[in-house]
Short mmCIF file of N, CA and C and ligand atoms in Angstrom, two decimals:
data_model
loop_
_atom_site.label_atom_id
_atom_site.label_comp_id
_atom_site.label_asym_id
_atom_site.label_seq_id
_atom_site.Cartn_x
_atom_site.Cartn_y
_atom_site.Cartn_z
N MET A 1 226.94 58.48 48.84
CA MET A 1 228.30 58.37 49.44
C MET A 1 229.26 59.37 48.80
N TYR A 2 230.04 60.04 49.61
CA TYR A 2 231.02 61.01 49.13
C TYR A 2 232.38 60.35 48.90
N GLY A 3 233.18 60.93 48.03
CA GLY A 3 234.61 60.61 47.96
C GLY A 3 235.32 61.36 49.10
N TRP A 4 236.61 61.09 49.28
CA TRP A 4 237.32 61.63 50.45
C TRP A 4 237.27 63.16 50.55
N ASP A 5 237.53 63.83 49.44
CA ASP A 5 237.63 65.30 49.52
C ASP A 5 236.30 65.93 49.92
N GLU A 6 235.24 65.49 49.20
CA GLU A 6 233.90 66.02 49.51
C GLU A 6 233.50 65.66 50.93
N LEU A 7 233.81 64.42 51.31
CA LEU A 7 233.42 63.94 52.64
C LEU A 7 234.06 64.81 53.73
N GLU A 8 235.36 65.02 53.57
CA GLU A 8 236.06 65.80 54.60
C GLU A 8 235.53 67.23 54.66
N GLN A 9 235.33 67.79 53.49
CA GLN A 9 234.83 69.17 53.42
C GLN A 9 233.45 69.29 54.10
N ALA A 10 232.56 68.34 53.77
CA ALA A 10 231.20 68.38 54.33
C ALA A 10 231.25 68.15 55.84
N CYS A 11 232.09 67.23 56.26
CA CYS A 11 232.18 66.89 57.68
C CYS A 11 232.72 68.08 58.49
N LEU A 12 233.69 68.78 57.93
CA LEU A 12 234.31 69.90 58.66
C LEU A 12 233.33 71.06 58.87
N SER A 13 232.27 71.09 58.06
CA SER A 13 231.30 72.18 58.28
C SER A 13 229.97 71.64 58.83
N CYS A 14 230.01 70.43 59.40
CA CYS A 14 228.79 69.78 59.89
C CYS A 14 228.14 70.57 61.04
N ARG A 15 226.80 70.67 61.00
CA ARG A 15 226.05 71.27 62.10
C ARG A 15 224.83 70.39 62.41
N LYS A 16 225.05 69.04 62.31
CA LYS A 16 223.91 68.14 62.46
C LYS A 16 223.49 67.93 63.91
N CYS A 17 224.37 68.27 64.86
CA CYS A 17 223.97 68.13 66.26
C CYS A 17 224.58 69.27 67.07
N GLY A 18 224.17 69.34 68.33
CA GLY A 18 224.57 70.46 69.18
C GLY A 18 226.06 70.51 69.50
N LEU A 19 226.78 69.41 69.27
CA LEU A 19 228.21 69.42 69.61
C LEU A 19 228.98 70.43 68.77
N CYS A 20 228.40 70.81 67.63
CA CYS A 20 229.10 71.78 66.77
C CYS A 20 229.25 73.14 67.48
N GLU A 21 228.34 73.43 68.43
CA GLU A 21 228.36 74.74 69.08
C GLU A 21 229.63 74.95 69.91
N GLY A 22 230.11 73.85 70.53
CA GLY A 22 231.23 74.02 71.46
C GLY A 22 232.58 73.63 70.89
N ARG A 23 232.61 73.21 69.63
CA ARG A 23 233.87 72.66 69.14
C ARG A 23 234.85 73.77 68.73
N THR A 24 236.15 73.45 68.82
CA THR A 24 237.17 74.28 68.21
C THR A 24 237.42 73.73 66.81
N LYS A 25 237.72 72.42 66.74
CA LYS A 25 237.93 71.77 65.43
C LYS A 25 237.14 70.48 65.35
N VAL A 26 236.67 70.16 64.15
CA VAL A 26 236.12 68.83 63.89
C VAL A 26 237.31 67.87 63.80
N VAL A 27 237.17 66.71 64.44
CA VAL A 27 238.25 65.72 64.38
C VAL A 27 237.81 64.63 63.39
N PHE A 28 238.21 64.81 62.16
CA PHE A 28 237.71 64.00 61.06
C PHE A 28 238.22 62.56 61.13
N GLY A 29 239.52 62.40 61.43
CA GLY A 29 240.13 61.08 61.39
C GLY A 29 241.49 61.23 60.72
N CYS A 30 242.37 60.25 60.92
CA CYS A 30 243.69 60.38 60.31
C CYS A 30 244.29 59.01 60.05
N GLY A 31 245.27 58.99 59.17
CA GLY A 31 245.99 57.76 58.90
C GLY A 31 245.90 57.37 57.45
N ASP A 32 246.12 56.08 57.20
CA ASP A 32 246.17 55.54 55.84
C ASP A 32 244.74 55.25 55.35
N ARG A 33 244.33 55.93 54.31
CA ARG A 33 242.97 55.77 53.79
C ARG A 33 242.77 54.42 53.10
N ASN A 34 243.85 53.67 52.96
CA ASN A 34 243.74 52.29 52.44
C ASN A 34 244.13 51.27 53.51
N ALA A 35 244.01 51.66 54.76
CA ALA A 35 244.48 50.79 55.84
C ALA A 35 243.68 49.49 55.91
N ASP A 36 244.34 48.43 56.33
CA ASP A 36 243.64 47.17 56.61
C ASP A 36 242.93 47.25 57.96
N VAL A 37 243.47 48.08 58.85
CA VAL A 37 242.93 48.12 60.22
C VAL A 37 242.44 49.52 60.56
N LEU A 38 241.18 49.59 61.00
CA LEU A 38 240.56 50.85 61.40
C LEU A 38 240.29 50.81 62.90
N PHE A 39 240.81 51.78 63.62
CA PHE A 39 240.55 51.91 65.05
C PHE A 39 239.50 53.01 65.25
N ILE A 40 238.50 52.73 66.08
CA ILE A 40 237.42 53.70 66.29
C ILE A 40 237.30 54.01 67.78
N GLY A 41 237.55 55.27 68.12
CA GLY A 41 237.39 55.72 69.51
C GLY A 41 236.01 56.29 69.73
N GLU A 42 235.89 56.99 70.86
CA GLU A 42 234.57 57.48 71.27
C GLU A 42 234.31 58.89 70.72
N GLY A 43 235.19 59.80 71.07
CA GLY A 43 235.03 61.18 70.64
C GLY A 43 236.23 61.99 71.10
N PRO A 44 236.44 63.15 70.50
CA PRO A 44 237.61 63.96 70.83
C PRO A 44 237.58 64.47 72.27
N GLY A 45 238.75 64.58 72.86
CA GLY A 45 238.91 65.26 74.14
C GLY A 45 239.47 66.66 73.88
N ARG A 46 240.02 67.27 74.94
CA ARG A 46 240.48 68.66 74.82
C ARG A 46 241.59 68.82 73.79
N ASP A 47 242.59 67.93 73.86
CA ASP A 47 243.75 68.07 72.95
C ASP A 47 243.36 67.81 71.49
N GLU A 48 242.43 66.88 71.31
CA GLU A 48 241.99 66.56 69.94
C GLU A 48 241.14 67.71 69.39
N ASP A 49 240.30 68.30 70.25
CA ASP A 49 239.48 69.44 69.84
C ASP A 49 240.36 70.62 69.42
N ALA A 50 241.47 70.78 70.13
CA ALA A 50 242.38 71.89 69.82
C ALA A 50 243.17 71.64 68.53
N SER A 51 243.53 70.36 68.30
CA SER A 51 244.43 70.06 67.17
C SER A 51 243.69 69.57 65.92
N GLY A 52 242.50 69.02 66.11
CA GLY A 52 241.78 68.41 64.98
C GLY A 52 242.27 67.01 64.63
N ILE A 53 243.11 66.43 65.50
CA ILE A 53 243.68 65.09 65.23
C ILE A 53 243.27 64.14 66.35
N PRO A 54 242.81 62.92 66.00
CA PRO A 54 242.37 62.00 67.05
C PRO A 54 243.53 61.46 67.90
N PHE A 55 243.26 61.21 69.14
CA PHE A 55 244.19 60.54 70.05
C PHE A 55 245.59 61.18 70.07
N VAL A 56 245.62 62.43 70.47
CA VAL A 56 246.92 63.11 70.62
C VAL A 56 247.20 63.50 72.08
N GLY A 57 246.23 63.30 72.97
CA GLY A 57 246.44 63.64 74.38
C GLY A 57 247.08 62.48 75.13
N ARG A 58 246.87 62.43 76.44
CA ARG A 58 247.49 61.36 77.26
C ARG A 58 247.03 59.97 76.81
N ALA A 59 245.73 59.85 76.56
CA ALA A 59 245.22 58.54 76.09
C ALA A 59 245.83 58.20 74.74
N GLY A 60 246.03 59.22 73.93
CA GLY A 60 246.62 59.02 72.61
C GLY A 60 248.05 58.51 72.70
N LYS A 61 248.81 59.05 73.68
CA LYS A 61 250.19 58.58 73.86
C LYS A 61 250.19 57.10 74.22
N LEU A 62 249.24 56.73 75.07
CA LEU A 62 249.16 55.31 75.45
C LEU A 62 248.73 54.45 74.25
N LEU A 63 247.82 54.97 73.46
CA LEU A 63 247.45 54.24 72.23
C LEU A 63 248.69 54.05 71.35
N ASP A 64 249.47 55.12 71.20
CA ASP A 64 250.70 55.02 70.39
C ASP A 64 251.62 53.92 70.94
N ASP A 65 251.77 53.87 72.27
CA ASP A 65 252.63 52.85 72.89
C ASP A 65 252.13 51.45 72.57
N LEU A 66 250.81 51.27 72.66
CA LEU A 66 250.24 49.93 72.40
C LEU A 66 250.40 49.56 70.93
N LEU A 67 250.18 50.54 70.06
CA LEU A 67 250.34 50.26 68.61
C LEU A 67 251.78 49.84 68.33
N LEU A 68 252.71 50.61 68.88
CA LEU A 68 254.13 50.34 68.66
C LEU A 68 254.52 48.97 69.23
N ALA A 69 254.06 48.69 70.45
CA ALA A 69 254.40 47.42 71.10
C ALA A 69 253.87 46.24 70.31
N ALA A 70 252.74 46.43 69.64
CA ALA A 70 252.16 45.33 68.86
C ALA A 70 252.75 45.24 67.46
N GLY A 71 253.50 46.28 67.06
CA GLY A 71 254.13 46.26 65.74
C GLY A 71 253.38 47.03 64.68
N PHE A 72 252.38 47.81 65.09
CA PHE A 72 251.67 48.67 64.12
C PHE A 72 252.40 49.99 63.99
N GLU A 73 252.35 50.57 62.77
CA GLU A 73 252.80 51.94 62.59
C GLU A 73 251.56 52.81 62.54
N ARG A 74 251.56 53.87 63.35
CA ARG A 74 250.33 54.69 63.46
C ARG A 74 249.86 55.23 62.11
N ASP A 75 250.82 55.57 61.24
CA ASP A 75 250.37 56.14 59.97
C ASP A 75 250.00 55.08 58.92
N LYS A 76 250.07 53.80 59.32
CA LYS A 76 249.62 52.75 58.40
C LYS A 76 248.27 52.16 58.80
N VAL A 77 247.69 52.68 59.90
CA VAL A 77 246.32 52.32 60.26
C VAL A 77 245.48 53.59 60.11
N TYR A 78 244.16 53.45 60.23
CA TYR A 78 243.32 54.65 60.22
C TYR A 78 242.67 54.77 61.60
N ILE A 79 242.58 56.00 62.09
CA ILE A 79 242.01 56.23 63.42
C ILE A 79 240.88 57.25 63.30
N ALA A 80 239.71 56.88 63.81
CA ALA A 80 238.55 57.79 63.75
C ALA A 80 237.78 57.66 65.07
N ASN A 81 236.72 58.41 65.18
CA ASN A 81 235.89 58.38 66.38
C ASN A 81 234.42 58.23 66.02
N ILE A 82 233.63 57.82 66.98
CA ILE A 82 232.17 57.75 66.79
C ILE A 82 231.61 59.15 66.59
N VAL A 83 231.95 60.09 67.48
CA VAL A 83 231.54 61.49 67.25
C VAL A 83 232.78 62.31 66.95
N LYS A 84 232.64 63.28 66.05
CA LYS A 84 233.80 64.02 65.54
C LYS A 84 233.97 65.39 66.18
N CYS A 85 233.08 65.72 67.10
CA CYS A 85 233.23 66.97 67.85
C CYS A 85 233.24 66.64 69.34
N ARG A 86 233.97 67.44 70.11
CA ARG A 86 234.16 67.13 71.53
C ARG A 86 232.88 67.36 72.34
N PRO A 87 232.44 66.32 73.08
CA PRO A 87 231.34 66.55 74.00
C PRO A 87 231.82 67.40 75.19
N PRO A 88 230.98 68.30 75.70
CA PRO A 88 231.40 69.16 76.81
C PRO A 88 231.87 68.33 78.02
N GLN A 89 232.94 68.76 78.63
CA GLN A 89 233.55 68.06 79.79
C GLN A 89 233.81 66.57 79.50
N ASN A 90 234.00 66.25 78.26
CA ASN A 90 234.27 64.86 77.86
C ASN A 90 233.20 63.86 78.30
N ARG A 91 231.96 64.35 78.44
CA ARG A 91 230.88 63.40 78.78
C ARG A 91 230.68 62.42 77.63
N ASP A 92 230.00 61.27 77.94
CA ASP A 92 229.68 60.32 76.87
C ASP A 92 228.78 61.03 75.85
N PRO A 93 229.00 60.79 74.56
CA PRO A 93 228.09 61.37 73.57
C PRO A 93 226.68 60.82 73.74
N PHE A 94 225.68 61.70 73.57
CA PHE A 94 224.28 61.27 73.68
C PHE A 94 223.92 60.44 72.45
N PRO A 95 222.90 59.53 72.61
CA PRO A 95 222.49 58.69 71.47
C PRO A 95 222.18 59.51 70.21
N GLU A 96 221.54 60.67 70.37
CA GLU A 96 221.19 61.45 69.17
C GLU A 96 222.44 62.05 68.52
N GLU A 97 223.46 62.32 69.33
CA GLU A 97 224.73 62.83 68.77
C GLU A 97 225.46 61.72 68.01
N ARG A 98 225.46 60.54 68.60
CA ARG A 98 226.10 59.38 67.92
C ARG A 98 225.41 59.12 66.60
N GLU A 99 224.09 59.11 66.64
CA GLU A 99 223.28 58.81 65.46
C GLU A 99 223.55 59.85 64.36
N ALA A 100 223.56 61.12 64.76
CA ALA A 100 223.76 62.19 63.78
C ALA A 100 225.14 62.07 63.12
N CYS A 101 226.12 61.63 63.88
CA CYS A 101 227.50 61.61 63.40
C CYS A 101 227.85 60.35 62.62
N LEU A 102 227.09 59.28 62.84
CA LEU A 102 227.49 57.97 62.29
C LEU A 102 227.60 57.93 60.77
N ALA A 103 226.82 58.77 60.09
CA ALA A 103 226.88 58.74 58.62
C ALA A 103 228.30 59.06 58.13
N TRP A 104 229.00 59.95 58.83
CA TRP A 104 230.37 60.28 58.42
C TRP A 104 231.28 59.05 58.54
N LEU A 105 231.14 58.36 59.68
CA LEU A 105 231.98 57.18 59.91
C LEU A 105 231.64 56.07 58.91
N ARG A 106 230.34 55.89 58.66
CA ARG A 106 229.93 54.85 57.69
C ARG A 106 230.55 55.13 56.33
N ASN A 107 230.54 56.39 55.94
CA ASN A 107 231.13 56.77 54.65
C ASN A 107 232.65 56.50 54.68
N GLN A 108 233.29 56.80 55.79
CA GLN A 108 234.73 56.51 55.90
C GLN A 108 235.00 55.01 55.78
N VAL A 109 234.17 54.21 56.45
CA VAL A 109 234.36 52.75 56.40
C VAL A 109 234.19 52.26 54.96
N SER A 110 233.19 52.79 54.26
CA SER A 110 232.96 52.37 52.86
C SER A 110 234.15 52.70 51.97
N LEU A 111 234.79 53.84 52.26
CA LEU A 111 235.95 54.22 51.43
C LEU A 111 237.21 53.44 51.80
N ILE A 112 237.41 53.23 53.09
CA ILE A 112 238.64 52.54 53.54
C ILE A 112 238.55 51.04 53.22
N ARG A 113 237.38 50.46 53.39
CA ARG A 113 237.15 49.02 53.27
C ARG A 113 238.18 48.21 54.09
N PRO A 114 238.20 48.46 55.42
CA PRO A 114 239.18 47.77 56.26
C PRO A 114 238.87 46.28 56.38
N LYS A 115 239.90 45.51 56.67
CA LYS A 115 239.70 44.08 56.92
C LYS A 115 239.35 43.86 58.38
N ILE A 116 239.85 44.79 59.22
CA ILE A 116 239.65 44.65 60.67
C ILE A 116 239.19 46.00 61.23
N ILE A 117 238.18 45.95 62.08
CA ILE A 117 237.74 47.16 62.80
C ILE A 117 237.94 46.91 64.29
N VAL A 118 238.65 47.82 64.95
CA VAL A 118 238.91 47.69 66.38
C VAL A 118 238.23 48.84 67.11
N CYS A 119 237.28 48.52 67.95
CA CYS A 119 236.62 49.55 68.75
C CYS A 119 237.45 49.82 69.99
N LEU A 120 237.72 51.10 70.22
CA LEU A 120 238.50 51.48 71.41
C LEU A 120 237.50 51.85 72.50
N GLY A 121 237.22 50.87 73.36
CA GLY A 121 236.36 51.12 74.52
C GLY A 121 234.90 50.77 74.32
N ARG A 122 234.22 50.86 75.44
CA ARG A 122 232.82 50.43 75.57
C ARG A 122 231.85 51.21 74.68
N ILE A 123 232.05 52.52 74.58
CA ILE A 123 231.09 53.33 73.84
C ILE A 123 231.13 52.95 72.35
N ALA A 124 232.34 52.91 71.79
CA ALA A 124 232.46 52.54 70.37
C ALA A 124 231.95 51.12 70.15
N ALA A 125 232.29 50.21 71.06
CA ALA A 125 231.84 48.81 70.91
C ALA A 125 230.32 48.73 70.97
N GLY A 126 229.71 49.54 71.84
CA GLY A 126 228.25 49.55 71.98
C GLY A 126 227.57 50.03 70.71
N VAL A 127 228.21 50.95 70.02
CA VAL A 127 227.63 51.48 68.77
C VAL A 127 227.89 50.52 67.61
N ILE A 128 229.12 50.02 67.51
CA ILE A 128 229.53 49.26 66.32
C ILE A 128 229.23 47.75 66.46
N LEU A 129 229.46 47.20 67.65
CA LEU A 129 229.36 45.74 67.76
C LEU A 129 227.97 45.30 68.23
N HIS A 130 227.62 45.58 69.46
CA HIS A 130 226.23 45.41 69.89
C HIS A 130 225.97 46.25 71.12
N GLU A 131 224.71 46.59 71.26
CA GLU A 131 224.31 47.64 72.21
C GLU A 131 224.73 47.38 73.66
N ASP A 132 224.62 46.09 74.08
CA ASP A 132 224.91 45.81 75.49
C ASP A 132 226.32 45.22 75.66
N TYR A 133 227.25 45.68 74.83
CA TYR A 133 228.62 45.15 74.85
C TYR A 133 229.25 45.34 76.23
N ARG A 134 229.82 44.26 76.78
CA ARG A 134 230.49 44.36 78.08
C ARG A 134 231.99 44.19 77.88
N ILE A 135 232.68 45.32 77.92
CA ILE A 135 234.09 45.35 77.53
C ILE A 135 234.94 44.43 78.39
N SER A 136 234.64 44.33 79.69
CA SER A 136 235.49 43.52 80.56
C SER A 136 235.36 42.03 80.23
N GLN A 137 234.23 41.64 79.67
CA GLN A 137 234.03 40.22 79.35
C GLN A 137 234.28 39.89 77.89
N GLU A 138 234.08 40.86 77.02
CA GLU A 138 234.09 40.53 75.59
C GLU A 138 235.31 41.07 74.83
N HIS A 139 236.14 41.89 75.50
CA HIS A 139 237.28 42.47 74.78
C HIS A 139 238.13 41.37 74.15
N GLY A 140 238.63 41.67 72.98
CA GLY A 140 239.53 40.70 72.31
C GLY A 140 238.82 39.61 71.55
N GLN A 141 237.49 39.48 71.72
CA GLN A 141 236.78 38.44 70.96
C GLN A 141 236.44 38.96 69.57
N TRP A 142 236.47 38.06 68.60
CA TRP A 142 236.18 38.47 67.21
C TRP A 142 234.70 38.30 66.89
N ILE A 143 234.20 39.26 66.14
CA ILE A 143 232.85 39.17 65.58
C ILE A 143 233.03 39.38 64.08
N ASP A 144 232.51 38.49 63.26
CA ASP A 144 232.65 38.65 61.80
C ASP A 144 231.36 39.18 61.23
N ARG A 145 231.47 40.29 60.53
CA ARG A 145 230.26 40.90 59.96
C ARG A 145 230.59 41.45 58.58
N ALA A 146 229.83 40.99 57.59
CA ALA A 146 229.98 41.47 56.21
C ALA A 146 231.44 41.38 55.74
N GLY A 147 232.09 40.28 56.11
CA GLY A 147 233.46 40.05 55.64
C GLY A 147 234.51 40.87 56.38
N VAL A 148 234.11 41.53 57.46
CA VAL A 148 235.07 42.32 58.25
C VAL A 148 235.18 41.69 59.63
N ARG A 149 236.43 41.53 60.10
CA ARG A 149 236.65 41.02 61.45
C ARG A 149 236.61 42.21 62.41
N MET A 150 235.79 42.11 63.43
CA MET A 150 235.63 43.23 64.35
C MET A 150 235.91 42.78 65.78
N THR A 151 236.47 43.70 66.55
CA THR A 151 236.73 43.40 67.95
C THR A 151 236.74 44.71 68.74
N ALA A 152 236.90 44.60 70.04
CA ALA A 152 237.04 45.80 70.88
C ALA A 152 238.12 45.55 71.91
N VAL A 153 238.75 46.63 72.31
CA VAL A 153 239.80 46.58 73.35
C VAL A 153 239.46 47.65 74.39
N TYR A 154 240.11 47.58 75.54
CA TYR A 154 239.92 48.62 76.54
C TYR A 154 240.32 49.98 75.96
N HIS A 155 239.54 51.01 76.31
CA HIS A 155 239.90 52.36 75.87
C HIS A 155 241.19 52.79 76.59
N PRO A 156 242.13 53.42 75.87
CA PRO A 156 243.37 53.85 76.53
C PRO A 156 243.12 54.71 77.77
N ALA A 157 242.05 55.52 77.77
CA ALA A 157 241.77 56.33 78.97
C ALA A 157 241.41 55.44 80.16
N ALA A 158 240.75 54.31 79.87
CA ALA A 158 240.42 53.36 80.95
C ALA A 158 241.71 52.75 81.50
N LEU A 159 242.70 52.55 80.62
CA LEU A 159 243.98 51.98 81.05
C LEU A 159 244.76 52.98 81.90
N LEU A 160 244.57 54.28 81.61
CA LEU A 160 245.23 55.29 82.45
C LEU A 160 244.61 55.29 83.85
N ARG A 161 243.31 55.08 83.91
CA ARG A 161 242.63 55.04 85.22
C ARG A 161 242.92 53.73 85.94
N ASN A 162 243.12 52.66 85.19
CA ASN A 162 243.29 51.34 85.79
C ASN A 162 244.44 50.59 85.09
N PRO A 163 245.69 50.95 85.47
CA PRO A 163 246.86 50.38 84.76
C PRO A 163 246.95 48.86 84.84
N SER A 164 246.24 48.24 85.79
CA SER A 164 246.34 46.78 85.88
C SER A 164 245.70 46.10 84.65
N LEU A 165 244.97 46.86 83.84
CA LEU A 165 244.35 46.28 82.64
C LEU A 165 245.28 46.34 81.42
N LYS A 166 246.46 46.98 81.59
CA LYS A 166 247.33 47.18 80.42
C LYS A 166 247.82 45.87 79.81
N GLY A 167 248.07 44.88 80.65
CA GLY A 167 248.55 43.57 80.15
C GLY A 167 247.52 42.95 79.22
N ALA A 168 246.26 42.99 79.66
CA ALA A 168 245.18 42.42 78.84
C ALA A 168 245.06 43.19 77.53
N ALA A 169 245.22 44.50 77.61
CA ALA A 169 245.11 45.31 76.39
C ALA A 169 246.24 44.96 75.42
N LEU A 170 247.45 44.81 75.94
CA LEU A 170 248.58 44.47 75.07
C LEU A 170 248.35 43.11 74.41
N THR A 171 247.86 42.15 75.19
CA THR A 171 247.55 40.83 74.62
C THR A 171 246.57 40.98 73.45
N ASP A 172 245.54 41.81 73.63
CA ASP A 172 244.56 42.02 72.55
C ASP A 172 245.22 42.67 71.33
N PHE A 173 246.04 43.69 71.56
CA PHE A 173 246.69 44.37 70.44
C PHE A 173 247.60 43.40 69.66
N LEU A 174 248.31 42.54 70.40
CA LEU A 174 249.20 41.57 69.74
C LEU A 174 248.39 40.59 68.89
N LYS A 175 247.24 40.18 69.43
CA LYS A 175 246.36 39.26 68.70
C LYS A 175 245.83 39.92 67.42
N ILE A 176 245.50 41.19 67.54
CA ILE A 176 244.97 41.93 66.38
C ILE A 176 246.05 42.06 65.31
N LYS A 177 247.28 42.32 65.74
CA LYS A 177 248.39 42.44 64.77
C LYS A 177 248.63 41.11 64.07
N GLU A 178 248.58 40.04 64.86
CA GLU A 178 248.77 38.70 64.28
C GLU A 178 247.70 38.43 63.21
N GLU A 179 246.46 38.79 63.53
CA GLU A 179 245.36 38.59 62.59
C GLU A 179 245.53 39.47 61.34
N ALA A 180 245.96 40.71 61.55
CA ALA A 180 246.18 41.63 60.42
C ALA A 180 247.27 41.06 59.51
N ASP A 181 248.34 40.54 60.10
CA ASP A 181 249.43 39.95 59.30
C ASP A 181 248.93 38.72 58.54
N ALA A 182 248.14 37.90 59.23
CA ALA A 182 247.63 36.68 58.58
C ALA A 182 246.73 37.05 57.40
N LEU A 183 245.85 38.05 57.57
CA LEU A 183 244.97 38.46 56.49
C LEU A 183 245.76 39.06 55.33
N ALA A 184 246.80 39.84 55.67
CA ALA A 184 247.61 40.46 54.63
C ALA A 184 248.36 39.40 53.83
N SER A 185 248.86 38.36 54.51
CA SER A 185 249.63 37.35 53.78
C SER A 185 248.71 36.47 52.94
N LYS A 186 247.45 36.31 53.36
CA LYS A 186 246.47 35.56 52.56
C LYS A 186 246.23 36.27 51.24
N GLN A 187 246.22 37.61 51.33
CA GLN A 187 245.90 38.42 50.15
C GLN A 187 247.09 38.46 49.17
N ALA A 188 248.32 38.33 49.73
CA ALA A 188 249.52 38.51 48.92
C ALA A 188 249.71 37.34 47.94
N1 URA B 1 239.46 59.53 73.28
C1 URA B 1 238.76 59.12 72.20
O1 URA B 1 237.87 58.27 72.29
N2 URA B 1 239.08 59.66 71.02
C2 URA B 1 240.05 60.57 70.86
O2 URA B 1 240.27 61.00 69.73
C3 URA B 1 240.75 60.98 72.00
C4 URA B 1 240.44 60.45 73.20
#
């Protein structure tokens, strides 16, 4: 396991899968490295590939709105992705790409030691929670694993395509904030 500096340096020069060929920037992750809550998306899109920062495009703006509405400050949570380089045309990352990239995320999780992990969308939930995760049926439900509370919410890009799901997403974000506050006050 690497410490933060070594980890970031190694990750930024990663060539473990073919996604490195098309990337502009590796999107390592951002936020509070001691955060209680870790959000995990799928992979960078065009704006993230250009900037090196997760969730800065249209879906990112919607994520910001949901975080704010629930009472989270973006710089007090940590945001990362399953794959750290942009898949061409934003296709779903292939299983071998997810597998190759997961070691970086695992190392990040070990360093952050979050109390809550929130998967943003079906792909992240399928990798982190269980393979046949059905987001429309299981979103917002808690799974406890190794002392960490885990859940998944609709991906912000899915909410842009289907705005009628925004209410359900907000309900989930509010529930997650309530749980984060409860865990923080237990610790205090
Ligand atoms: N979608 C994701 O899953 N991650 C990002 O960083 C941006 C869009």
